[in-house]
XYZ file of C-alpha atoms in Angstrom:
717
model
C -23.096 45.944 23.246
C -24.036 44.559 26.669
C -22.312 45.443 29.912
C -21.272 41.830 30.338
C -19.435 41.979 26.954
C -17.727 45.219 27.924
C -16.647 43.712 31.245
C -15.319 40.624 29.462
C -13.279 42.795 27.084
C -11.972 44.799 30.033
C -10.870 41.624 31.828
C -9.110 40.468 28.665
C -7.307 43.821 28.389
C -6.071 43.612 31.982
C -5.259 39.911 31.771
C -2.209 40.455 33.881
C -4.362 41.110 36.952
C -4.746 37.348 37.548
C -0.982 37.239 37.726
C -1.107 39.707 40.607
C -3.798 37.680 42.296
C -1.748 34.578 41.672
C 1.229 36.227 43.353
C -0.855 37.170 46.379
C -2.259 33.663 46.573
C 1.215 32.181 46.161
C 2.639 34.469 48.820
C -0.165 33.702 51.261
C 0.050 29.997 50.519
C 3.822 29.808 50.869
C 3.752 31.978 53.990
C 0.943 29.913 55.439
C 2.633 26.593 54.859
C 5.989 28.015 55.942
C 4.497 29.255 59.174
C 2.531 26.028 59.564
C 5.688 23.994 59.037
C 7.490 26.104 61.620
C 4.551 25.879 64.010
C 4.250 22.131 63.520
C 7.984 21.801 64.109
C 7.660 23.957 67.220
C 4.723 21.867 68.459
C 6.497 18.586 67.678
C 9.692 19.648 69.446
C 7.687 20.981 72.391
C 5.622 17.775 72.650
C 8.715 15.599 72.332
C 10.467 17.621 75.028
C 7.452 17.409 77.324
C 7.092 13.655 76.764
C 10.841 13.127 77.257
C 10.905 15.160 80.460
C 7.785 13.399 81.699
C 9.424 10.042 81.075
C 12.713 11.179 82.617
C 11.217 12.479 85.880
C 9.028 9.391 86.185
C 12.127 7.219 85.720
C 14.157 9.458 88.038
C 11.414 9.212 90.637
C 11.506 5.433 90.507
C 15.331 5.410 90.672
C 15.257 7.883 93.557
C 12.696 5.843 95.465
C 14.756 2.713 94.748
C 18.006 4.282 95.998
C 16.274 5.860 98.965
C 14.671 2.550 99.951
C 17.970 0.725 99.410
C 19.831 3.232 101.583
C 17.265 2.967 104.377
C 17.393 -0.809 104.189
C 21.185 -0.779 104.394
C 21.116 1.693 107.301
C 18.595 -0.410 109.198
C 20.648 -3.573 108.659
C 23.764 -1.669 109.691
C 22.068 -0.429 112.900
C 20.882 -3.928 113.812
C 24.401 -5.286 113.289
C 25.920 -2.545 115.487
C 23.386 -3.160 118.265
C 24.057 -6.908 118.083
C 27.834 -6.425 118.111
C 27.715 -4.101 121.136
C 25.220 -6.165 123.128
C 26.948 -9.567 122.707
C 28.158 -10.738 126.105
C 31.621 -11.774 124.999
C 33.432 -10.349 122.060
C 34.450 -12.797 119.367
C 37.992 -13.286 118.122
C 40.200 -10.247 118.067
C 40.832 -8.443 114.812
C 43.561 -6.034 113.867
C 42.679 -2.464 114.817
C 43.789 0.619 112.870
C 43.397 4.063 114.387
C 43.221 7.286 112.368
C 46.823 8.002 113.343
C 47.864 4.646 111.825
C 46.249 5.586 108.501
C 48.111 8.893 108.541
C 51.473 7.095 109.032
C 52.699 5.267 105.885
C 54.680 2.887 108.081
C 51.687 1.736 110.121
C 48.773 1.984 107.696
C 47.171 -1.218 106.271
C 49.016 -2.812 103.406
C 45.955 -2.865 101.104
C 45.732 0.920 100.732
C 44.715 1.937 97.184
C 43.858 5.187 95.453
C 40.074 5.504 94.899
C 38.633 7.720 92.179
C 35.311 7.503 93.993
C 36.767 9.176 97.088
C 38.305 12.543 96.275
C 39.963 14.881 98.778
C 39.854 18.652 98.385
C 43.423 19.975 98.269
C 44.379 23.423 99.642
C 44.672 24.716 96.071
C 41.054 23.721 95.369
C 41.812 20.635 93.271
C 40.323 17.187 93.940
C 42.776 14.334 94.334
C 42.069 10.607 94.779
C 42.238 9.372 98.388
C 44.059 6.297 99.681
C 41.581 3.933 101.341
C 41.404 0.380 102.650
C 38.596 -1.927 101.536
C 39.446 -4.517 104.200
C 39.748 -2.411 107.345
C 37.822 0.212 109.236
C 39.435 3.290 110.705
C 38.845 4.142 114.357
C 39.034 7.726 115.526
C 38.923 8.672 119.208
C 37.511 12.064 120.138
C 39.417 14.296 122.525
C 39.413 13.021 126.145
C 38.637 9.470 124.955
C 41.285 6.944 126.074
C 41.895 3.797 124.046
C 42.142 1.535 127.107
C 38.733 2.687 128.333
C 36.959 1.856 125.069
C 39.084 -1.012 123.721
C 36.276 -3.528 124.261
C 33.804 -1.459 122.205
C 36.461 -0.944 119.523
C 37.074 -4.678 119.336
C 33.337 -5.322 119.058
C 32.943 -2.737 116.313
C 35.928 -4.168 114.438
C 33.709 -7.063 113.387
C 31.438 -4.605 111.520
C 33.932 -4.599 108.641
C 32.337 -7.635 107.019
C 28.856 -6.129 107.487
C 29.939 -2.854 105.918
C 31.513 -4.679 102.990
C 28.434 -6.826 102.327
C 26.090 -3.814 102.469
C 28.439 -1.839 100.226
C 28.286 -4.588 97.594
C 24.490 -4.108 97.284
C 25.108 -0.909 95.323
C 28.903 -0.298 95.092
C 28.645 3.202 93.651
C 25.954 4.482 96.009
C 27.530 4.537 99.489
C 30.510 6.822 100.039
C 31.156 6.111 103.753
C 29.558 3.804 106.340
C 30.320 4.599 109.961
C 29.266 4.426 113.609
C 29.870 6.859 116.483
C 29.319 6.005 120.142
C 28.586 8.113 123.168
C 32.024 7.131 124.511
C 33.714 9.133 121.715
C 34.539 6.264 119.335
C 34.091 6.849 115.604
C 34.569 3.917 113.188
C 34.310 4.369 109.419
C 34.454 2.146 106.340
C 36.338 2.090 104.048
C 39.297 3.019 106.181
C 41.054 6.334 105.546
C 43.062 9.004 107.322
C 42.888 12.766 107.403
C 40.640 13.387 110.419
C 40.841 16.942 111.833
C 42.288 16.997 115.341
C 39.231 18.773 116.748
C 36.732 16.382 115.157
C 34.100 15.060 117.556
C 31.372 12.938 115.913
C 29.019 13.554 118.816
C 28.795 17.224 117.867
C 28.019 16.599 114.217
C 24.533 17.379 112.918
C 23.898 13.834 111.738
C 24.578 12.589 115.290
C 22.661 15.211 117.247
C 19.627 15.054 114.918
C 19.331 11.268 115.196
C 19.643 11.428 118.993
C 17.193 14.299 119.287
C 14.519 12.825 116.981
C 15.237 9.217 118.035
C 14.606 8.072 114.479
C 16.204 7.899 111.077
C 17.139 11.364 109.785
C 18.659 12.716 106.601
C 20.489 15.948 105.861
C 22.981 17.529 103.484
C 26.395 17.937 105.123
C 29.980 18.686 104.238
C 32.174 15.581 104.314
C 35.042 15.866 106.822
C 37.641 14.249 104.584
C 36.565 15.153 101.011
C 35.064 18.600 101.679
C 32.249 17.820 99.220
C 28.516 17.903 99.896
C 27.012 14.550 100.844
C 23.607 13.162 101.724
C 23.799 11.589 105.184
C 21.278 9.092 106.628
C 21.690 8.392 110.343
C 19.901 6.235 112.910
C 20.355 5.904 116.684
C 21.415 2.522 118.145
C 20.398 1.329 121.597
C 21.157 -1.405 124.048
C 18.517 -4.095 124.705
C 17.346 -2.102 127.734
C 16.973 1.093 125.678
C 20.187 2.852 126.643
C 21.673 4.955 123.837
C 24.859 3.425 122.386
C 25.326 6.063 119.739
C 24.472 6.619 116.090
C 25.254 4.695 112.922
C 25.135 6.390 109.545
C 26.027 6.178 105.906
C 26.951 8.846 103.377
C 25.749 8.933 99.793
C 27.805 10.801 97.255
C 25.907 13.995 96.442
C 26.364 13.487 92.701
C 25.877 9.724 92.681
C 22.108 10.151 92.854
C 22.277 12.022 89.532
C 24.448 9.455 87.748
C 21.432 7.779 86.098
C 19.784 11.077 85.103
C 20.344 11.154 81.348
C 19.594 14.775 80.448
C 19.896 15.372 76.656
C 23.300 16.830 75.809
C 21.810 19.895 74.089
C 20.187 20.904 77.401
C 22.698 19.525 79.888
C 24.721 22.725 80.365
C 21.652 24.836 81.279
C 19.447 22.239 82.982
C 18.953 22.383 86.737
C 18.364 18.938 88.217
C 17.529 18.567 91.868
C 15.958 16.342 94.470
C 13.303 18.080 96.560
C 10.869 17.295 99.332
C 7.509 18.887 100.092
C 7.363 20.713 103.420
C 3.868 22.176 103.162
C 1.227 21.840 105.834
C -2.494 22.459 105.438
C -2.278 25.492 107.741
C 1.085 26.918 106.643
C 2.920 28.151 103.534
C 3.803 25.353 101.123
C 7.486 25.014 100.192
C 9.824 22.683 98.378
C 13.102 22.070 100.196
C 15.996 21.492 97.800
C 17.813 18.471 99.179
C 20.250 17.893 96.307
C 21.333 19.872 93.236
C 23.320 18.527 90.298
C 26.363 20.772 90.818
C 29.731 19.016 90.319
C 31.561 21.756 92.247
C 29.136 21.778 95.196
C 31.295 22.329 98.328
C 30.809 24.100 101.641
C 33.146 26.558 103.356
C 34.131 24.219 106.176
C 33.065 20.787 107.340
C 31.985 22.113 110.728
C 29.588 24.691 109.254
C 26.003 23.623 108.561
C 24.876 23.606 104.928
C 22.431 26.424 104.258
C 18.989 25.036 103.408
C 17.340 26.166 100.171
C 13.599 26.408 99.518
C 11.229 27.108 96.631
C 8.141 29.062 97.687
C 5.046 27.413 96.193
C 2.999 30.429 97.256
C 4.331 32.276 94.204
C 1.316 32.921 91.885
C 3.385 31.651 88.938
C 3.623 28.254 90.693
C -0.084 27.852 91.481
C -0.597 24.902 89.111
C 2.729 23.359 90.165
C 1.649 23.500 93.817
C -1.704 21.904 92.953
C 0.046 19.048 91.096
C 2.535 18.409 93.898
C -0.062 18.491 96.667
C -2.198 16.064 94.620
C 0.747 13.732 94.047
C 0.764 14.186 90.254
C 3.837 14.212 88.071
C 3.688 16.854 85.346
C 5.590 19.074 82.920
C 4.572 22.730 82.873
C 5.847 25.914 81.228
C 6.490 28.446 83.998
C 7.647 32.072 83.899
C 9.903 31.961 86.944
C 11.871 35.055 87.966
C 11.624 36.498 84.462
C 12.770 33.312 82.704
C 10.501 30.923 80.812
C 11.260 27.385 81.991
C 9.902 23.890 81.561
C 9.400 22.448 85.034
C 9.277 18.658 85.126
C 8.627 16.972 88.458
C 7.887 13.460 89.601
C 4.973 12.332 91.708
C 5.162 13.041 95.427
C 4.569 10.191 97.856
C 4.026 11.481 101.398
C 7.275 13.134 102.608
C 9.552 11.139 100.313
C 11.911 13.164 98.078
C 11.151 13.412 94.369
C 12.978 14.804 91.302
C 12.605 18.298 89.847
C 14.150 19.345 86.518
C 14.169 22.903 85.138
C 15.036 23.491 81.468
C 15.061 26.948 79.795
C 12.238 26.868 77.255
C 14.280 28.914 74.818
C 16.876 26.123 74.667
C 14.161 23.480 74.187
C 12.635 25.183 71.151
C 15.940 26.451 69.734
C 15.837 23.888 66.855
C 12.342 25.082 65.939
C 13.482 28.707 65.947
C 16.404 27.867 63.672
C 14.112 25.930 61.335
C 11.618 28.801 61.177
C 14.414 31.298 60.473
C 15.661 29.152 57.595
C 12.157 28.728 56.133
C 11.452 32.455 56.392
C 14.731 33.247 54.647
C 13.883 30.998 51.701
C 10.339 32.357 51.509
C 11.626 35.934 51.446
C 14.033 35.215 48.596
C 11.368 33.498 46.479
C 8.728 36.113 47.084
C 11.090 38.985 46.330
C 11.762 37.681 42.826
C 8.084 36.977 42.227
C 7.111 40.414 43.556
C 9.280 42.226 41.008
C 7.637 40.425 38.078
C 4.171 40.905 39.492
C 4.761 44.607 40.119
C 5.629 45.209 36.457
C 2.494 43.376 35.329
C 0.310 45.253 37.821
C 1.624 48.646 36.648
C 0.679 47.817 33.065
C -2.745 46.629 34.188
C -3.337 49.819 36.192
C -2.600 52.015 33.179
C -5.089 50.085 31.060
C -7.684 50.059 33.851
C -7.434 53.840 34.347
C -8.160 54.370 30.643
C -11.220 52.118 30.625
C -12.608 52.890 34.092
C -14.308 56.142 33.101
C -16.612 54.385 30.663
C -17.972 52.240 33.482
C -17.856 54.599 36.452
C -19.792 57.576 34.993
C -23.195 55.766 35.038
C -22.465 54.386 38.489
C -21.643 57.905 39.726
C -25.023 59.124 38.454
C -26.808 56.262 40.199
C -24.968 57.001 43.452
C -25.871 60.690 43.445
C -29.524 59.961 42.643
C -29.682 57.281 45.344
C -28.429 59.815 47.905
C -31.283 62.130 46.870
C -33.767 59.289 47.421
C -32.425 58.770 50.953
C -33.171 62.471 51.591
C -36.817 62.029 50.529
C -36.501 63.492 47.021
C -38.590 60.913 45.196
C -38.387 62.824 41.883
C -34.644 62.046 41.553
C -33.790 60.730 38.057
C -30.728 59.533 36.097
C -29.885 59.888 32.407
C -27.838 56.841 31.335
C -27.495 56.128 27.593
C -24.983 53.326 27.396
C -27.260 50.918 25.545
C -26.479 48.093 27.959
C -27.531 46.725 31.359
C -26.472 49.968 33.062
C -29.068 51.867 31.009
C -31.668 49.240 31.922
C -30.681 49.649 35.575
C -31.133 53.429 35.216
C -34.665 52.957 33.860
C -35.526 50.708 36.808
C -34.097 53.315 39.172
C -36.218 56.058 37.609
C -39.360 53.999 38.355
C -38.187 53.307 41.903
C -38.825 56.833 43.176
C -42.546 56.693 42.408
C -42.944 53.332 44.083
C -41.024 54.442 47.182
C -43.230 57.514 47.411
C -46.354 55.334 47.255
C -44.927 53.044 49.923
C -44.110 55.988 52.160
C -47.693 57.253 51.841
C -49.005 53.780 52.679
C -46.719 53.661 55.716
C -48.010 57.019 56.893
C -51.591 55.837 56.369
C -50.942 52.744 58.470
C -49.405 54.882 61.200
C -52.496 57.098 61.162
C -54.755 54.017 61.248
C -52.806 52.687 64.214
C -53.130 56.007 66.031
C -56.879 56.119 65.343
C -57.388 52.520 66.469
C -55.425 53.148 69.676
C -57.768 56.060 70.360
C -60.711 53.645 70.107
C -59.309 51.746 73.100
C -59.598 53.090 76.666
C -56.903 55.680 77.345
C -56.802 54.840 81.062
C -58.048 52.174 83.429
C -61.265 53.114 85.265
C -61.508 53.755 89.006
C -64.075 51.445 90.559
C -65.005 50.868 94.185
C -64.019 47.455 95.567
C -62.180 46.507 92.362
C -58.924 46.993 90.466
C -59.289 46.871 86.680
C -56.731 46.878 83.906
C -56.854 46.259 80.160
C -53.944 45.878 77.712
C -53.770 45.214 73.949
C -50.657 44.432 71.904
C -50.974 44.115 68.125
C -48.633 41.963 66.036
C -49.041 44.427 63.078
C -49.573 48.176 62.959
C -53.289 47.516 63.410
C -55.180 44.542 64.769
C -58.507 42.882 65.421
C -58.436 42.648 69.234
C -60.644 44.970 71.242
C -61.360 45.729 74.871
C -63.434 48.448 76.491
C -64.704 49.780 79.810
C -68.155 51.379 79.335
C -69.509 53.331 82.345
C -73.206 52.685 82.869
C -73.520 55.530 85.387
C -71.640 58.585 86.633
C -70.219 57.430 90.013
C -67.555 54.924 91.036
C -70.363 52.716 92.361
C -72.227 52.702 89.051
C -72.289 49.499 86.974
C -69.488 49.167 84.445
C -69.625 47.401 81.098
C -66.644 45.129 80.422
C -65.853 44.177 76.815
C -63.173 41.914 75.294
C -63.361 40.971 71.617
C -61.215 39.175 69.032
C -61.789 39.442 65.258
C -60.482 36.552 63.165
C -57.185 37.401 61.500
C -55.229 40.610 62.082
C -54.160 43.714 60.218
C -56.289 46.354 58.440
C -59.270 44.078 57.695
C -59.571 42.890 61.271
C -59.159 46.468 62.523
C -62.114 47.621 60.386
C -64.341 44.816 61.689
C -63.256 45.663 65.253
C -64.126 49.342 64.725
C -67.507 48.340 63.244
C -68.330 46.080 66.203
C -67.256 48.783 68.667
C -69.529 51.293 66.980
C -72.461 48.864 67.101
C -71.820 48.121 70.777
C -71.574 51.781 71.737
C -74.760 52.550 69.766
C -76.833 49.770 71.375
C -75.454 49.793 74.935
C -77.911 52.311 76.330
C -80.849 50.413 74.858
C -79.811 46.924 75.998
C -77.636 47.612 79.072
C -79.972 45.564 81.254
C -80.098 42.626 78.812
C -76.560 41.656 77.722
C -77.725 38.533 75.871
C -80.036 40.622 73.671
C -77.241 43.146 73.125
C -74.892 40.425 71.828
C -77.640 38.944 69.637
C -78.309 42.353 67.998
C -74.634 42.953 67.299
C -74.316 39.430 65.883
C -77.267 40.025 63.568
C -75.789 43.254 62.202
C -72.299 41.721 61.809
C -73.609 38.795 59.783
C -74.728 41.278 57.118
C -71.659 43.525 57.454
C -68.750 41.089 56.975
C -68.109 38.240 54.545
C -68.550 34.572 55.371
C -64.848 34.013 56.089
C -64.765 36.430 59.036
C -66.166 36.217 62.558
C -65.659 37.776 65.970
C -65.651 36.446 69.514
C -66.909 38.795 72.226
C -67.186 38.827 76.016
C -69.567 41.309 77.579
C -70.204 41.684 81.275
C -71.898 44.144 83.601
C -69.890 44.670 86.793
C -71.828 45.885 89.816
C -69.222 47.324 92.249
C -71.659 47.758 95.094
C -73.044 44.213 94.902
C -69.635 42.821 93.861
C -71.274 40.783 91.060
C -70.774 40.280 87.348
C -73.576 39.466 84.875
C -71.978 38.221 81.702
C -72.400 36.569 78.335
C -69.755 35.212 75.936
C -70.009 34.770 72.169
C -67.214 32.244 71.683
C -64.772 34.226 73.859
C -63.495 31.389 76.057
C -62.030 30.239 78.286
C -62.404 32.894 80.965
C -60.380 32.263 84.138
C -61.777 32.935 87.614
C -59.283 32.763 90.478
C -60.807 32.172 93.868
C -58.765 33.604 96.763
C -57.174 31.321 99.327
C -59.983 32.196 101.760
C -62.347 30.713 99.150
C -60.238 27.649 98.412
C -57.365 29.083 96.370
C -58.209 27.533 92.972
C -58.832 28.615 89.372
C -62.072 27.929 87.497
C -62.406 27.984 83.699
C -65.667 29.569 82.537
C -67.098 28.557 79.165
C -68.886 30.332 76.314
C -72.592 31.206 75.935
C -72.673 30.542 72.212
C -70.845 30.558 68.907
C -68.780 33.560 67.697
C -70.623 36.451 66.109
C -70.872 36.913 62.350
C -71.579 33.259 61.535
C -75.336 32.697 62.062
C -77.611 35.724 62.152
C -80.265 34.009 64.275
C -77.905 32.753 66.993
C -79.118 33.184 70.538
C -76.915 33.765 73.568
C -77.847 32.785 77.099
C -76.679 34.623 80.200
C -74.106 32.706 82.231
C -74.398 32.299 86.041
C -73.665 35.483 87.930
C -70.100 35.723 89.299
C -69.955 36.754 92.974
C -66.615 38.236 94.000
C -64.959 37.774 97.371
C -61.911 39.849 98.377
C -58.874 38.606 96.455
C -60.904 36.955 93.647
C -59.601 37.668 90.140
C -61.312 37.381 86.751
C -58.969 37.092 83.738
C -60.391 37.601 80.234
C -57.964 37.253 77.356
C -57.802 36.573 73.641
C -56.383 33.340 72.258
C -53.198 35.112 71.119
C -51.984 34.823 74.742
C -52.120 31.050 75.255
C -51.410 30.322 71.574
C -48.080 32.209 71.669
C -45.303 29.947 70.291
C -41.552 29.840 70.874
C -38.862 28.886 68.337
C -39.215 25.213 69.319
C -42.867 25.278 68.230
C -44.171 24.878 71.795
C -47.351 26.736 72.763
C -47.588 28.856 75.924
C -50.910 27.240 76.829
C -53.547 27.925 79.453
C -51.703 25.927 82.138
C -48.737 28.299 82.124
C -51.150 31.248 82.149
C -52.978 29.833 85.184
C -49.665 29.152 86.939
C -48.602 32.796 86.530
C -52.040 33.967 87.710
C -51.886 31.713 90.762
C -48.343 32.812 91.715
C -49.172 36.500 91.242
C -52.630 36.538 92.848
C -51.384 38.470 95.895
C -50.197 41.360 93.690
C -52.138 44.258 92.237
C -53.966 43.878 88.913
C -51.318 45.984 87.171
C -48.474 43.832 88.588
C -50.288 40.608 87.641
C -50.637 41.838 84.047
C -46.967 42.822 83.974
C -45.964 39.332 85.201
C -48.085 37.634 82.543
C -46.558 39.649 79.692
C -43.065 39.165 81.158
C -43.574 35.389 81.158
C -44.858 35.560 77.565
C -41.786 37.540 76.445
C -39.459 35.119 78.221
C -41.218 32.115 76.678
C -41.203 33.313 73.054
C -37.640 34.692 73.146
C -36.807 36.654 70.001
C -39.704 35.224 68.014
C -42.304 37.785 66.945
C -45.951 37.490 67.964
C -48.164 35.527 65.556
C -51.440 37.066 66.771
C -52.800 40.058 68.653
C -52.774 39.878 72.480
C -55.472 41.387 74.702
C -55.814 40.949 78.463
C -58.358 42.265 80.974
C -58.070 41.698 84.731
C -60.725 42.387 87.384
C -59.562 41.954 90.989
C -61.818 42.344 94.054
C -60.013 44.343 96.722
C -62.181 45.072 99.817
C -64.538 43.209 102.139
C -68.080 43.137 100.800
C -70.755 44.810 102.904
C -73.107 41.895 102.861
C -72.760 38.168 102.380
C -74.112 36.180 99.498
């Protein structure tokens, strides 16, 4: 019976295992979609909240700019009317005048007095009660030391402002709380008319008055209202005579909370949301801050009307507010989640335009995503109940399956245990490790294959050792060090793409001193690996055997080696070879090339600073036995000249894109590195090759020889 049949029977016996897998899949699926539903709900609620807040602050910003512009327009019109009334030569018809004391006396106050829910007075017990006001009359208050007879003309002139105040008030009835004017003479007129002025009240000492006079322009500040005790936003502007003399200051008050009347914060956030109007006070060379001008606090009151309201700021230098500061300074409206003083908040702010105020809304993020948290809790509760019931059933089925599996497992695991132990012996180099499996199925067949594996691994290990020995022997055939030569630096390097290769270079001394001629050899056998290495070793042996006989005739030397190679290798192989005789004393090179081209000759900057490509003397060796090779023109070296001889594996190196390194890149590296030593030039070339090919392995062997002239020659050529 086959192993596959046994496995099929085993799966049928433990058929309940799929139920366990089904439970796991069901649990993961339900949990995944439950979590995804909760996450999607969270994301949807978050996105909706962000979009809503974005829309709200953009709308609030427009409303705020509208109200601010409307208030400034009304104040400017009010100031022009006051200046015109005070500068008219003759006052117009007299109107009935009511002083603050008249409003305080029920017998003398105007007959149109009504209770106004928009004007609330703070009672001693802390409650707010509607005030009695007149919509048809102003109230005139005279500061201490101001006599009515001395200012009656100005009072009469200002009495005609009632109609102006009323018309400006009708522009936005719910916006302006009080409209009033104070003069340097101590007069204070206010609309709508009301009583309740403190005896020590002097408008000329109030912040709205002094600021407008000091800055000589329209100012705004948060103050405590004299009569209501509530916080108000006051806009004030100085008024002057035609010749520039200061008359006084005219102003209007905006109900602190009126600016928030159109801010429709969702009811589920309203109790924890902080809404405010802020202005940017940052300078390029100072710390950036947001000044809180207004806050949506229904119970916002100050201790006393004469005390200044403490200014509040938000420091934008806080690292948590870095992105907020960037948005505000760039004039962008945005909604961002900020961890501010240990609380995670959604900050929504409108776009800033110069120094104009803009809205800022802070909502606790926990309150925003509360519906998502409740939804996730409900989903998790239902998932837990369903999975608990399913888990009980699955557990029973799994227990039964485990009992059956334990009984059958031994029949399958014993052969595998044998294979494991034998495999561990193989890893320790015991190639005679064997297994004895007699199951009559695929496991027994696998055991037979394993028993043959040891012999094959042993053969492969021997082959690997042989290749390592061949590599070591071939490396010993190459020069073990670069020769010392007067007037020249020489270096040779070979890199094989396999353990062994077909590239070859050599330095063959033709005398015993540093001034003796030196034979230079660079060769490249077609292909690479063991076969190419054997041909290379054969050619080296021939060269070393014939060098003494033909040292003075390189062309004959190459021809003899070619003849012998033609009868030593098959028709598919060949070898290119460069041979040159370097004369250090004469600084010359006699050379011949059997297909080993191009050879690159760099001429130093004193000689023109260019690179010449030298050609070949004939075809590669091993092709035609009767080939002849002519000597090439002698190379004369000047200080700084460099001769580069390399095999085609260098410029035919490819990268992963299929591009070839090429001779141009090689010449560029040679040109840039010409001022360096021969060793450094070679290092630069191989570094550029490694950078060019990346992680791709070499496709061919690489061999490079460099000859650089270093000192001034003793005689000219």
